[in-house]
Amino acid sequence: MVKEQFLLRGDRSSITILLALALMIVAIDGHHVWHSRHSAISFTGMSWDIAESLRKGEGYSFIAPSYFPFSSSSNKVSAAREPVPVVLFAGIGLLAGGSYVALGAFHIGIRIITLFGIVALARRLEDNRLAMISALFWVVYLPAIREVPAKEVDLNAAACAVWSLAFFARAWSDGGTGWWAASGLMLGLAVLSRSAFMAVALGLAGLAVIAWKKPALNNQRAAVNARAVGLFLLVFSAVQLPWIARNYRAFGRPVIGTTLFGYNLYRQNHFLEEGKFVPFVAGPETERALLAFVSKHPELTGRENEAEFDRLLQKESARIILSHPGEYVLLSFYRALPLWFNWKVPEAYGQAASISDYFLMLEHGLFLTFAFLVGARALASRAWPIVVAVGTFTLIHMAVAARMLYAIDVIPLLLPLSMKGIVDFKHRHHWAWVILPTCIIICFLYAVVAVSGRLPLPSS
């Protein structure tokens, strides 16, 4: 009786709870930003560097021979990073002079926007109780806390992705052209933040087409129709056009996504010719592989632009993969481990896995298990958009390059399924009632201790 009254009161007080969770993000993340401002202030990111060039009037440019061997002051026009985070970072630079604290404050705001998106998605799937539980786990999710002061793009991508899925879930169940358009818009922005979401867009579009042809898939005969699918694709495509047009003007050829696709595909698969299975490659090994590639191609003049060099890397990667299809498939399955568990990623950077890395392995294992073995089944047709989104995002990274940093982008989508799985499992097995409160307490205490500096944050 006490438990039921507590849950009912939680449903009635959802706004108060949500505001409290937002304040927790401000407190935890703000503490992390303030106390790390000296030790990490020299950290740079590719998107931030391009934003700085843009702010200084040097255009969308970037010089980094470790990524593009021919980059120089006369060959620095870039499409190595997606434009949405670059423009936002440039805005921070203009308004706050590149302040580290301002960047942290911006990402705290993004984390709160994502919190609201998780609540909107979970409410669409079930109710306020699921929304509040899912949101609480986002508050104490360590990789997201770690990225708040970082000059990276994944928090921005996560915010766009979760709102896209919240709108898609609404359109999926109730229809309405406005919701389809809003989902296409936000998913387009997600792709322009992290281009791997292109696979998610294709997956959701395919799901919508199947539901249009077979309405029983989502049990709503009027929710998905040709007009809805067309509008979703039209808005999504329209968002991509300015970036594609800019790249065509800059390089003389269209570039969808970034010019690092070939780079990542080559660096993570080139050693297949040596019979090796390495889940993640970084550091000096990457530079060695690129130099070896250049030496094998005497036709290269050194005047090639990013897009031309990327095209050659894609062509060479395709040759390697087609020459070793079985090994490539096995390696792709192997890459699920670094994506969700960061397996061997710290070692690739010359570090050892910390206790927090192992903590995240356990946490992600529980998230995935309860999401797909219990939560997706319990939510039935309502879960299809999330299953397809997380599944396609996982597959594209398995095919190209994978590390747990990228999983941040879809964790907000996964949390409602995971929490539904835990709650449903608890209801079906009364002995398991302790799982949810135990997980909440452990994750909260671990986050507080890690942010205080007594334990390391997980590796990026």
Tab-separated table of C-alpha atoms in Angstrom:
chain	number	residue	atom	x	y	z
A	1	MET	CA	0.000	0.000	0.000
A	2	VAL	CA	2.803	2.439	0.890
A	3	LYS	CA	4.571	1.642	-2.387
A	4	GLU	CA	1.420	2.278	-4.459
A	5	GLN	CA	0.773	5.606	-2.684
A	6	PHE	CA	4.376	6.668	-3.298
A	7	LEU	CA	4.157	5.874	-7.014
A	8	LEU	CA	0.793	7.643	-7.327
A	9	ARG	CA	2.208	10.727	-5.613
A	10	GLY	CA	5.184	10.543	-7.975
A	11	ASP	CA	2.832	10.603	-10.971
A	12	ARG	CA	1.016	13.653	-9.600
A	13	SER	CA	4.241	15.464	-8.794
A	14	SER	CA	6.029	14.781	-12.084
A	15	ILE	CA	6.712	18.464	-12.808
A	16	THR	CA	8.312	18.940	-9.407
A	17	ILE	CA	10.360	15.772	-9.851
A	18	LEU	CA	11.459	16.842	-13.328
A	19	LEU	CA	12.600	20.243	-12.057
A	20	ALA	CA	14.471	18.522	-9.231
A	21	LEU	CA	16.224	16.273	-11.749
A	22	ALA	CA	17.180	19.281	-13.862
A	23	LEU	CA	18.663	20.954	-10.774
A	24	MET	CA	20.597	17.753	-10.040
A	25	ILE	CA	22.144	17.981	-13.513
A	26	VAL	CA	23.105	21.595	-12.870
A	27	ALA	CA	24.660	20.683	-9.512
A	28	ILE	CA	26.534	17.535	-10.593
A	29	ASP	CA	27.659	18.763	-13.995
A	30	GLY	CA	28.425	22.255	-12.731
A	31	HIS	CA	30.670	20.824	-10.018
A	32	HIS	CA	32.470	18.711	-12.619
A	33	VAL	CA	32.986	21.663	-14.990
A	34	TRP	CA	34.231	24.010	-12.283
A	35	HIS	CA	36.681	21.576	-10.732
A	36	SER	CA	38.052	20.331	-14.067
A	37	ARG	CA	38.505	23.769	-15.644
A	38	HIS	CA	42.257	23.825	-15.003
A	39	SER	CA	43.219	20.226	-15.684
A	40	ALA	CA	41.309	19.860	-18.972
A	41	ILE	CA	41.323	23.388	-20.368
A	42	SER	CA	43.919	22.504	-23.022
A	43	PHE	CA	41.779	19.688	-24.450
A	44	THR	CA	40.696	20.315	-28.015
A	45	GLY	CA	38.293	18.619	-30.359
A	46	MET	CA	38.067	18.644	-34.123
A	47	SER	CA	34.655	20.344	-34.155
A	48	TRP	CA	35.926	23.010	-31.788
A	49	ASP	CA	39.014	23.646	-33.924
A	50	ILE	CA	36.904	24.080	-37.062
A	51	ALA	CA	34.596	26.397	-35.107
A	52	GLU	CA	37.597	28.491	-34.087
A	53	SER	CA	38.674	28.785	-37.732
A	54	LEU	CA	35.127	29.816	-38.635
A	55	ARG	CA	35.053	32.397	-35.839
A	56	LYS	CA	38.373	33.868	-36.960
A	57	GLY	CA	37.112	34.341	-40.518
A	58	GLU	CA	39.213	31.493	-41.971
A	59	GLY	CA	36.205	29.553	-43.195
A	60	TYR	CA	35.183	25.976	-42.507
A	61	SER	CA	38.765	24.736	-42.370
A	62	PHE	CA	41.022	22.403	-40.421
A	63	ILE	CA	44.702	21.423	-40.456
A	64	ALA	CA	45.553	17.983	-39.041
A	65	PRO	CA	47.957	15.724	-40.975
A	66	SER	CA	47.124	12.859	-38.631
A	67	TYR	CA	43.670	12.708	-40.259
A	68	PHE	CA	44.419	14.129	-43.691
A	69	PRO	CA	48.127	13.812	-44.645
A	70	PHE	CA	47.963	16.562	-47.263
A	71	SER	CA	46.393	19.233	-45.065
A	72	SER	CA	48.257	22.538	-44.979
A	73	SER	CA	47.612	26.254	-44.908
A	74	SER	CA	46.839	26.084	-48.631
A	75	ASN	CA	44.776	22.869	-48.431
A	76	LYS	CA	42.655	23.096	-45.318
A	77	VAL	CA	39.056	23.357	-46.551
A	78	SER	CA	37.273	20.728	-44.513
A	79	ALA	CA	34.142	18.657	-44.099
A	80	ALA	CA	35.681	16.439	-41.439
A	81	ARG	CA	33.012	17.309	-38.881
A	82	GLU	CA	29.269	17.843	-39.101
A	83	PRO	CA	28.091	21.483	-39.156
A	84	VAL	CA	25.549	21.774	-36.314
A	85	PRO	CA	28.004	21.396	-33.396
A	86	VAL	CA	30.587	23.516	-35.252
A	87	VAL	CA	28.139	26.395	-35.641
A	88	LEU	CA	27.055	26.111	-32.005
A	89	PHE	CA	30.664	26.050	-30.812
A	90	ALA	CA	31.448	29.054	-32.990
A	91	GLY	CA	28.561	30.861	-31.318
A	92	ILE	CA	30.011	30.071	-27.890
A	93	GLY	CA	33.347	31.368	-29.093
A	94	LEU	CA	31.825	34.624	-30.294
A	95	LEU	CA	29.701	35.197	-27.194
A	96	ALA	CA	32.126	34.013	-24.517
A	97	GLY	CA	35.555	34.063	-26.147
A	98	GLY	CA	35.898	30.286	-26.075
A	99	SER	CA	35.344	30.131	-22.316
A	100	TYR	CA	35.682	26.628	-20.878
A	101	VAL	CA	32.979	27.368	-18.297
A	102	ALA	CA	30.666	28.718	-21.030
A	103	LEU	CA	31.105	25.495	-22.990
A	104	GLY	CA	30.243	23.507	-19.868
A	105	ALA	CA	27.160	25.650	-19.235
A	106	PHE	CA	26.059	25.096	-22.839
A	107	HIS	CA	26.383	21.330	-22.485
A	108	ILE	CA	24.540	21.394	-19.168
A	109	GLY	CA	21.670	23.039	-21.037
A	110	ILE	CA	21.880	20.351	-23.726
A	111	ARG	CA	21.760	17.663	-21.024
A	112	ILE	CA	18.586	19.219	-19.595
A	113	ILE	CA	16.995	19.412	-23.057
A	114	THR	CA	17.819	15.711	-23.474
A	115	LEU	CA	16.264	15.024	-20.060
A	116	PHE	CA	12.993	16.568	-21.258
A	117	GLY	CA	13.233	14.531	-24.461
A	118	ILE	CA	13.613	11.286	-22.496
A	119	VAL	CA	10.523	12.203	-20.477
A	120	ALA	CA	8.541	12.964	-23.649
A	121	LEU	CA	9.595	9.665	-25.239
A	122	ALA	CA	8.924	7.545	-22.145
A	123	ARG	CA	5.498	9.146	-21.617
A	124	ARG	CA	4.587	8.326	-25.183
A	125	LEU	CA	5.656	4.723	-24.605
A	126	GLU	CA	3.870	4.330	-21.277
A	127	ASP	CA	3.444	6.815	-18.391
A	128	ASN	CA	4.974	9.413	-16.071
A	129	ARG	CA	6.456	6.839	-13.735
A	130	LEU	CA	8.541	5.291	-16.514
A	131	ALA	CA	9.493	8.784	-17.649
A	132	MET	CA	10.795	9.833	-14.225
A	133	ILE	CA	12.772	6.620	-13.691
A	134	SER	CA	14.360	6.883	-17.151
A	135	ALA	CA	15.197	10.541	-16.606
A	136	LEU	CA	16.860	9.805	-13.265
A	137	PHE	CA	19.280	7.362	-14.884
A	138	TRP	CA	20.200	10.007	-17.462
A	139	VAL	CA	21.052	12.424	-14.649
A	140	VAL	CA	23.676	10.038	-13.227
A	141	TYR	CA	24.883	8.526	-16.519
A	142	LEU	CA	28.665	8.836	-16.172
A	143	PRO	CA	29.768	9.090	-19.855
A	144	ALA	CA	27.377	12.008	-20.363
A	145	ILE	CA	28.708	13.762	-17.243
A	146	ARG	CA	32.243	13.215	-18.511
A	147	GLU	CA	31.434	14.882	-21.852
A	148	VAL	CA	29.935	18.075	-20.387
A	149	PRO	CA	33.248	20.009	-20.389
A	150	ALA	CA	34.527	18.266	-23.543
A	151	LYS	CA	34.672	19.875	-26.971
A	152	GLU	CA	32.827	17.001	-28.622
A	153	VAL	CA	29.509	16.523	-30.428
A	154	ASP	CA	27.779	13.558	-28.814
A	155	LEU	CA	25.630	15.365	-26.248
A	156	ASN	CA	24.241	17.566	-29.006
A	157	ALA	CA	23.570	14.527	-31.196
A	158	ALA	CA	21.834	12.740	-28.304
A	159	ALA	CA	19.493	15.702	-27.721
A	160	CYS	CA	18.460	15.848	-31.385
A	161	ALA	CA	18.044	12.064	-31.560
A	162	VAL	CA	15.833	11.648	-28.501
A	163	TRP	CA	13.500	14.459	-29.564
A	164	SER	CA	13.324	12.986	-33.062
A	165	LEU	CA	12.270	9.635	-31.596
A	166	ALA	CA	9.810	11.294	-29.212
A	167	PHE	CA	8.120	12.964	-32.190
A	168	PHE	CA	8.357	9.783	-34.271
A	169	ALA	CA	6.751	7.728	-31.486
A	170	ARG	CA	3.905	10.257	-31.312
A	171	ALA	CA	3.416	10.150	-35.078
A	172	TRP	CA	3.768	6.344	-35.072
A	173	SER	CA	0.875	5.883	-32.648
A	174	ASP	CA	-1.393	8.862	-33.375
A	175	GLY	CA	-0.462	10.178	-36.809
A	176	GLY	CA	-0.481	13.907	-37.527
A	177	THR	CA	1.608	15.527	-40.242
A	178	GLY	CA	3.160	17.980	-37.810
A	179	TRP	CA	4.710	15.197	-35.728
A	180	TRP	CA	6.136	13.487	-38.817
A	181	ALA	CA	7.652	16.783	-39.973
A	182	ALA	CA	9.082	17.522	-36.509
A	183	SER	CA	10.657	14.072	-36.354
A	184	GLY	CA	12.241	14.506	-39.788
A	185	LEU	CA	13.589	17.912	-38.790
A	186	MET	CA	15.180	16.711	-35.548
A	187	LEU	CA	16.580	13.574	-37.155
A	188	GLY	CA	18.084	15.735	-39.877
A	189	LEU	CA	19.802	17.825	-37.217
A	190	ALA	CA	20.997	14.624	-35.514
A	191	VAL	CA	22.649	13.541	-38.789
A	192	LEU	CA	24.264	16.977	-39.073
A	193	SER	CA	25.643	16.404	-35.567
A	194	ARG	CA	26.747	12.772	-35.934
A	195	SER	CA	26.450	11.410	-39.470
A	196	ALA	CA	25.980	7.802	-38.284
A	197	PHE	CA	22.333	8.760	-37.708
A	198	MET	CA	21.915	8.511	-41.474
A	199	ALA	CA	21.548	4.762	-40.885
A	200	VAL	CA	18.847	5.484	-38.289
A	201	ALA	CA	17.016	7.697	-40.782
A	202	LEU	CA	17.048	4.930	-43.376
A	203	GLY	CA	15.906	2.398	-40.777
A	204	LEU	CA	13.000	4.534	-39.551
A	205	ALA	CA	11.972	5.392	-43.103
A	206	GLY	CA	11.951	1.675	-43.934
A	207	LEU	CA	9.904	0.952	-40.807
A	208	ALA	CA	7.397	3.645	-41.778
A	209	VAL	CA	7.065	2.212	-45.292
A	210	ILE	CA	6.465	-1.284	-43.902
A	211	ALA	CA	3.852	0.073	-41.479
A	212	TRP	CA	2.172	1.935	-44.342
A	213	LYS	CA	1.990	-1.270	-46.393
A	214	LYS	CA	1.158	-3.458	-43.354
A	215	PRO	CA	-0.826	-1.335	-40.875
A	216	ALA	CA	-1.061	-4.185	-38.368
A	217	LEU	CA	2.613	-3.603	-37.542
A	218	ASN	CA	1.740	-0.686	-35.262
A	219	ASN	CA	-1.965	-1.463	-34.718
A	220	GLN	CA	-2.935	2.013	-35.974
A	221	ARG	CA	-4.425	1.987	-39.443
A	222	ALA	CA	-4.515	5.764	-39.812
A	223	ALA	CA	-1.219	6.607	-38.163
A	224	VAL	CA	1.126	5.799	-41.064
A	225	ASN	CA	0.285	6.596	-44.667
A	226	ALA	CA	2.002	7.629	-47.876
A	227	ARG	CA	1.649	11.333	-47.121
A	228	ALA	CA	3.172	10.903	-43.654
A	229	VAL	CA	6.156	8.899	-44.901
A	230	GLY	CA	6.726	11.326	-47.763
A	231	LEU	CA	6.641	14.337	-45.456
A	232	PHE	CA	9.071	12.705	-43.011
A	233	LEU	CA	11.551	12.016	-45.819
A	234	LEU	CA	11.029	15.414	-47.463
A	235	VAL	CA	11.772	17.398	-44.301
A	236	PHE	CA	14.712	15.178	-43.405
A	237	SER	CA	16.210	15.555	-46.902
A	238	ALA	CA	15.646	19.315	-46.943
A	239	VAL	CA	17.706	19.665	-43.763
A	240	GLN	CA	20.636	17.864	-45.427
A	241	LEU	CA	20.656	19.877	-48.660
A	242	PRO	CA	22.547	22.998	-47.483
A	243	TRP	CA	25.429	20.872	-46.146
A	244	ILE	CA	25.581	18.745	-49.303
A	245	ALA	CA	25.469	21.874	-51.487
A	246	ARG	CA	28.249	23.514	-49.468
A	247	ASN	CA	30.445	20.444	-49.842
A	248	TYR	CA	29.792	20.252	-53.568
A	249	ARG	CA	30.859	23.871	-53.911
A	250	ALA	CA	33.948	23.343	-51.747
A	251	PHE	CA	35.177	20.045	-53.231
A	252	GLY	CA	33.512	19.768	-56.628
A	253	ARG	CA	31.598	16.674	-55.514
A	254	PRO	CA	28.746	16.052	-53.062
A	255	VAL	CA	29.735	14.812	-49.601
A	256	ILE	CA	27.004	13.273	-47.468
A	257	GLY	CA	28.059	13.113	-43.838
A	258	THR	CA	31.765	13.891	-43.458
A	259	THR	CA	35.058	13.304	-45.216
A	260	LEU	CA	36.153	11.009	-42.386
A	261	PHE	CA	34.025	8.051	-43.471
A	262	GLY	CA	36.802	6.574	-45.607
A	263	TYR	CA	39.399	7.393	-42.950
A	264	ASN	CA	37.482	5.491	-40.249
A	265	LEU	CA	36.597	2.613	-42.545
A	266	TYR	CA	40.214	2.192	-43.603
A	267	ARG	CA	41.890	2.579	-40.215
A	268	GLN	CA	39.560	0.070	-38.537
A	269	ASN	CA	39.739	-2.576	-41.295
A	270	HIS	CA	43.101	-2.275	-43.073
A	271	PHE	CA	44.742	-4.968	-40.904
A	272	LEU	CA	42.342	-7.621	-42.245
A	273	GLU	CA	44.989	-8.236	-44.892
A	274	GLU	CA	47.348	-9.172	-42.068
A	275	GLY	CA	44.863	-11.658	-40.611
A	276	LYS	CA	44.349	-9.604	-37.441
A	277	PHE	CA	41.113	-8.916	-35.541
A	278	VAL	CA	41.550	-5.639	-33.677
A	279	PRO	CA	38.286	-4.080	-32.413
A	280	PHE	CA	39.603	-0.512	-32.238
A	281	VAL	CA	42.685	1.195	-33.717
A	282	ALA	CA	44.015	4.598	-32.636
A	283	GLY	CA	47.199	6.538	-32.020
A	284	PRO	CA	50.489	5.836	-33.839
A	285	GLU	CA	49.035	2.762	-35.559
A	286	THR	CA	46.589	4.995	-37.426
A	287	GLU	CA	49.295	7.345	-38.658
A	288	ARG	CA	51.436	4.393	-39.728
A	289	ALA	CA	48.542	2.938	-41.720
A	290	LEU	CA	47.857	6.252	-43.498
A	291	LEU	CA	51.514	6.748	-44.405
A	292	ALA	CA	51.654	3.190	-45.743
A	293	PHE	CA	48.540	3.877	-47.810
A	294	VAL	CA	50.086	7.018	-49.331
A	295	SER	CA	53.323	5.186	-50.156
A	296	LYS	CA	51.354	2.500	-52.021
A	297	HIS	CA	49.738	5.110	-54.285
A	298	PRO	CA	52.412	6.994	-56.248
A	299	GLU	CA	49.668	8.606	-58.332
A	300	LEU	CA	48.843	10.862	-55.354
A	301	THR	CA	50.216	14.347	-55.903
A	302	GLY	CA	49.693	15.776	-52.413
A	303	ARG	CA	47.326	18.377	-53.812
A	304	GLU	CA	44.219	16.245	-53.353
A	305	ASN	CA	41.507	17.755	-51.176
A	306	GLU	CA	39.781	16.001	-48.279
A	307	ALA	CA	36.948	14.639	-50.404
A	308	GLU	CA	39.294	13.188	-53.028
A	309	PHE	CA	41.479	11.545	-50.404
A	310	ASP	CA	38.408	10.198	-48.600
A	311	ARG	CA	37.134	8.688	-51.845
A	312	LEU	CA	40.430	6.864	-52.368
A	313	LEU	CA	40.311	5.519	-48.795
A	314	GLN	CA	36.768	4.286	-49.348
A	315	LYS	CA	37.820	2.560	-52.559
A	316	GLU	CA	40.778	0.863	-50.856
A	317	SER	CA	38.610	-0.152	-47.883
A	318	ALA	CA	36.030	-1.692	-50.203
A	319	ARG	CA	38.770	-3.704	-51.918
A	320	ILE	CA	40.038	-5.027	-48.580
A	321	ILE	CA	36.546	-5.902	-47.342
A	322	LEU	CA	35.557	-7.658	-50.580
A	323	SER	CA	38.808	-9.620	-50.462
A	324	HIS	CA	38.100	-10.783	-46.897
A	325	PRO	CA	34.285	-10.858	-46.532
A	326	GLY	CA	34.129	-13.557	-43.866
A	327	GLU	CA	36.789	-11.936	-41.717
A	328	TYR	CA	35.086	-8.557	-42.094
A	329	VAL	CA	31.743	-9.943	-40.894
A	330	LEU	CA	33.401	-11.537	-37.867
A	331	LEU	CA	35.267	-8.330	-37.078
A	332	SER	CA	32.027	-6.346	-37.348
A	333	PHE	CA	30.384	-8.588	-34.761
A	334	TYR	CA	33.474	-8.185	-32.592
A	335	ARG	CA	33.084	-4.380	-32.765
A	336	ALA	CA	29.860	-4.558	-30.768
A	337	LEU	CA	32.101	-4.947	-27.707
A	338	PRO	CA	33.933	-1.591	-27.982
A	339	LEU	CA	30.687	0.177	-28.904
A	340	TRP	CA	28.754	-0.877	-25.836
A	341	PHE	CA	31.520	-1.893	-23.421
A	342	ASN	CA	34.552	0.163	-24.589
A	343	TRP	CA	36.426	-3.126	-24.844
A	344	LYS	CA	40.126	-2.521	-25.649
A	345	VAL	CA	39.551	1.180	-26.416
A	346	PRO	CA	41.567	2.568	-23.457
A	347	GLU	CA	44.394	0.183	-24.366
A	348	ALA	CA	44.413	1.566	-27.924
A	349	TYR	CA	45.293	4.946	-26.409
A	350	GLY	CA	47.979	3.463	-24.162
A	351	GLN	CA	45.823	3.428	-21.030
A	352	ALA	CA	44.481	0.725	-18.760
A	353	ALA	CA	40.767	0.187	-18.160
A	354	SER	CA	39.712	1.743	-14.840
A	355	ILE	CA	37.183	0.607	-12.276
A	356	SER	CA	34.709	3.053	-13.832
A	357	ASP	CA	35.165	1.398	-17.220
A	358	TYR	CA	34.194	-1.930	-15.690
A	359	PHE	CA	31.274	-0.280	-13.899
A	360	LEU	CA	30.026	1.026	-17.266
A	361	MET	CA	30.419	-2.425	-18.818
A	362	LEU	CA	28.092	-3.830	-16.174
A	363	GLU	CA	25.639	-0.955	-16.481
A	364	HIS	CA	25.430	-1.182	-20.279
A	365	GLY	CA	25.054	-4.940	-20.045
A	366	LEU	CA	22.027	-4.488	-17.784
A	367	PHE	CA	20.594	-1.753	-20.015
A	368	LEU	CA	20.813	-3.899	-23.145
A	369	THR	CA	19.566	-7.072	-21.480
A	370	PHE	CA	16.469	-5.534	-19.926
A	371	ALA	CA	15.740	-3.354	-22.969
A	372	PHE	CA	15.701	-6.047	-25.629
A	373	LEU	CA	14.806	-9.193	-23.687
A	374	VAL	CA	12.049	-7.700	-21.540
A	375	GLY	CA	11.228	-4.059	-22.287
A	376	ALA	CA	10.761	-4.342	-26.051
A	377	ARG	CA	8.462	-7.353	-25.613
A	378	ALA	CA	6.420	-5.639	-22.902
A	379	LEU	CA	5.844	-2.503	-25.000
A	380	ALA	CA	5.072	-4.540	-28.142
A	381	SER	CA	4.460	-2.415	-31.253
A	382	ARG	CA	5.228	0.858	-29.446
A	383	ALA	CA	8.858	-0.219	-29.085
A	384	TRP	CA	9.538	-0.738	-32.795
A	385	PRO	CA	10.879	2.789	-33.529
A	386	ILE	CA	13.394	2.577	-30.670
A	387	VAL	CA	14.447	-0.971	-31.521
A	388	VAL	CA	15.054	0.035	-35.148
A	389	ALA	CA	16.869	3.258	-34.190
A	390	VAL	CA	19.225	1.667	-31.661
A	391	GLY	CA	19.688	-1.389	-33.876
A	392	THR	CA	20.658	0.525	-37.024
A	393	PHE	CA	22.918	2.862	-35.053
A	394	THR	CA	24.690	-0.174	-33.611
A	395	LEU	CA	25.022	-1.877	-36.992
A	396	ILE	CA	26.565	1.117	-38.765
A	397	HIS	CA	29.194	1.475	-36.054
A	398	MET	CA	29.896	-2.251	-36.116
A	399	ALA	CA	30.452	-1.953	-39.850
A	400	VAL	CA	32.802	1.059	-39.657
A	401	ALA	CA	34.205	2.067	-36.258
A	402	ALA	CA	32.998	1.617	-32.695
A	403	ARG	CA	33.761	2.936	-29.212
A	404	MET	CA	31.554	3.663	-26.214
A	405	LEU	CA	31.773	7.433	-26.765
A	406	TYR	CA	29.354	6.967	-29.690
A	407	ALA	CA	26.829	5.039	-27.573
A	408	ILE	CA	26.073	8.253	-25.664
A	409	ASP	CA	24.092	9.336	-28.734
A	410	VAL	CA	21.461	6.600	-28.333
A	411	ILE	CA	21.477	5.913	-24.594
A	412	PRO	CA	18.563	8.392	-24.141
A	413	LEU	CA	16.551	6.246	-26.584
A	414	LEU	CA	17.503	3.031	-24.830
A	415	LEU	CA	16.762	4.127	-21.251
A	416	PRO	CA	12.924	3.970	-21.444
A	417	LEU	CA	13.110	0.437	-22.882
A	418	SER	CA	15.630	-0.603	-20.224
A	419	MET	CA	13.612	0.853	-17.356
A	420	LYS	CA	10.427	-0.711	-18.702
A	421	GLY	CA	12.264	-4.025	-18.764
A	422	ILE	CA	13.398	-3.685	-15.154
A	423	VAL	CA	9.954	-2.588	-13.922
A	424	ASP	CA	8.175	-5.361	-15.821
A	425	PHE	CA	10.671	-7.973	-14.629
A	426	LYS	CA	10.118	-6.789	-11.052
A	427	HIS	CA	6.354	-7.156	-11.423
A	428	ARG	CA	6.605	-10.664	-12.811
A	429	HIS	CA	9.172	-11.827	-10.249
A	430	HIS	CA	8.391	-10.454	-6.809
A	431	TRP	CA	11.758	-11.540	-5.502
A	432	ALA	CA	13.353	-9.022	-7.890
A	433	TRP	CA	11.676	-5.930	-6.400
A	434	VAL	CA	15.027	-4.774	-5.048
A	435	ILE	CA	16.699	-4.460	-8.487
A	436	LEU	CA	15.429	-0.989	-9.411
A	437	PRO	CA	16.060	0.859	-6.117
A	438	THR	CA	19.439	-0.843	-5.787
A	439	CYS	CA	20.479	0.248	-9.296
A	440	ILE	CA	19.320	3.810	-8.624
A	441	ILE	CA	21.220	4.078	-5.344
A	442	ILE	CA	24.418	2.529	-6.729
A	443	CYS	CA	24.443	4.679	-9.885
A	444	PHE	CA	23.709	7.859	-7.937
A	445	LEU	CA	26.376	7.226	-5.294
A	446	TYR	CA	28.953	6.193	-7.896
A	447	ALA	CA	28.288	9.345	-9.937
A	448	VAL	CA	28.686	11.574	-6.885
A	449	VAL	CA	31.918	9.872	-5.820
A	450	ALA	CA	33.344	9.981	-9.365
A	451	VAL	CA	32.510	13.649	-9.888
A	452	SER	CA	34.062	14.474	-6.518
A	453	GLY	CA	37.345	13.064	-7.838
A	454	ARG	CA	37.579	10.058	-5.529
A	455	LEU	CA	37.065	7.678	-8.439
A	456	PRO	CA	37.983	8.167	-12.120
A	457	LEU	CA	35.356	8.933	-14.707
A	458	PRO	CA	35.117	6.290	-17.450
A	459	SER	CA	37.440	6.499	-20.456
A	460	SER	CA	36.223	8.359	-23.529
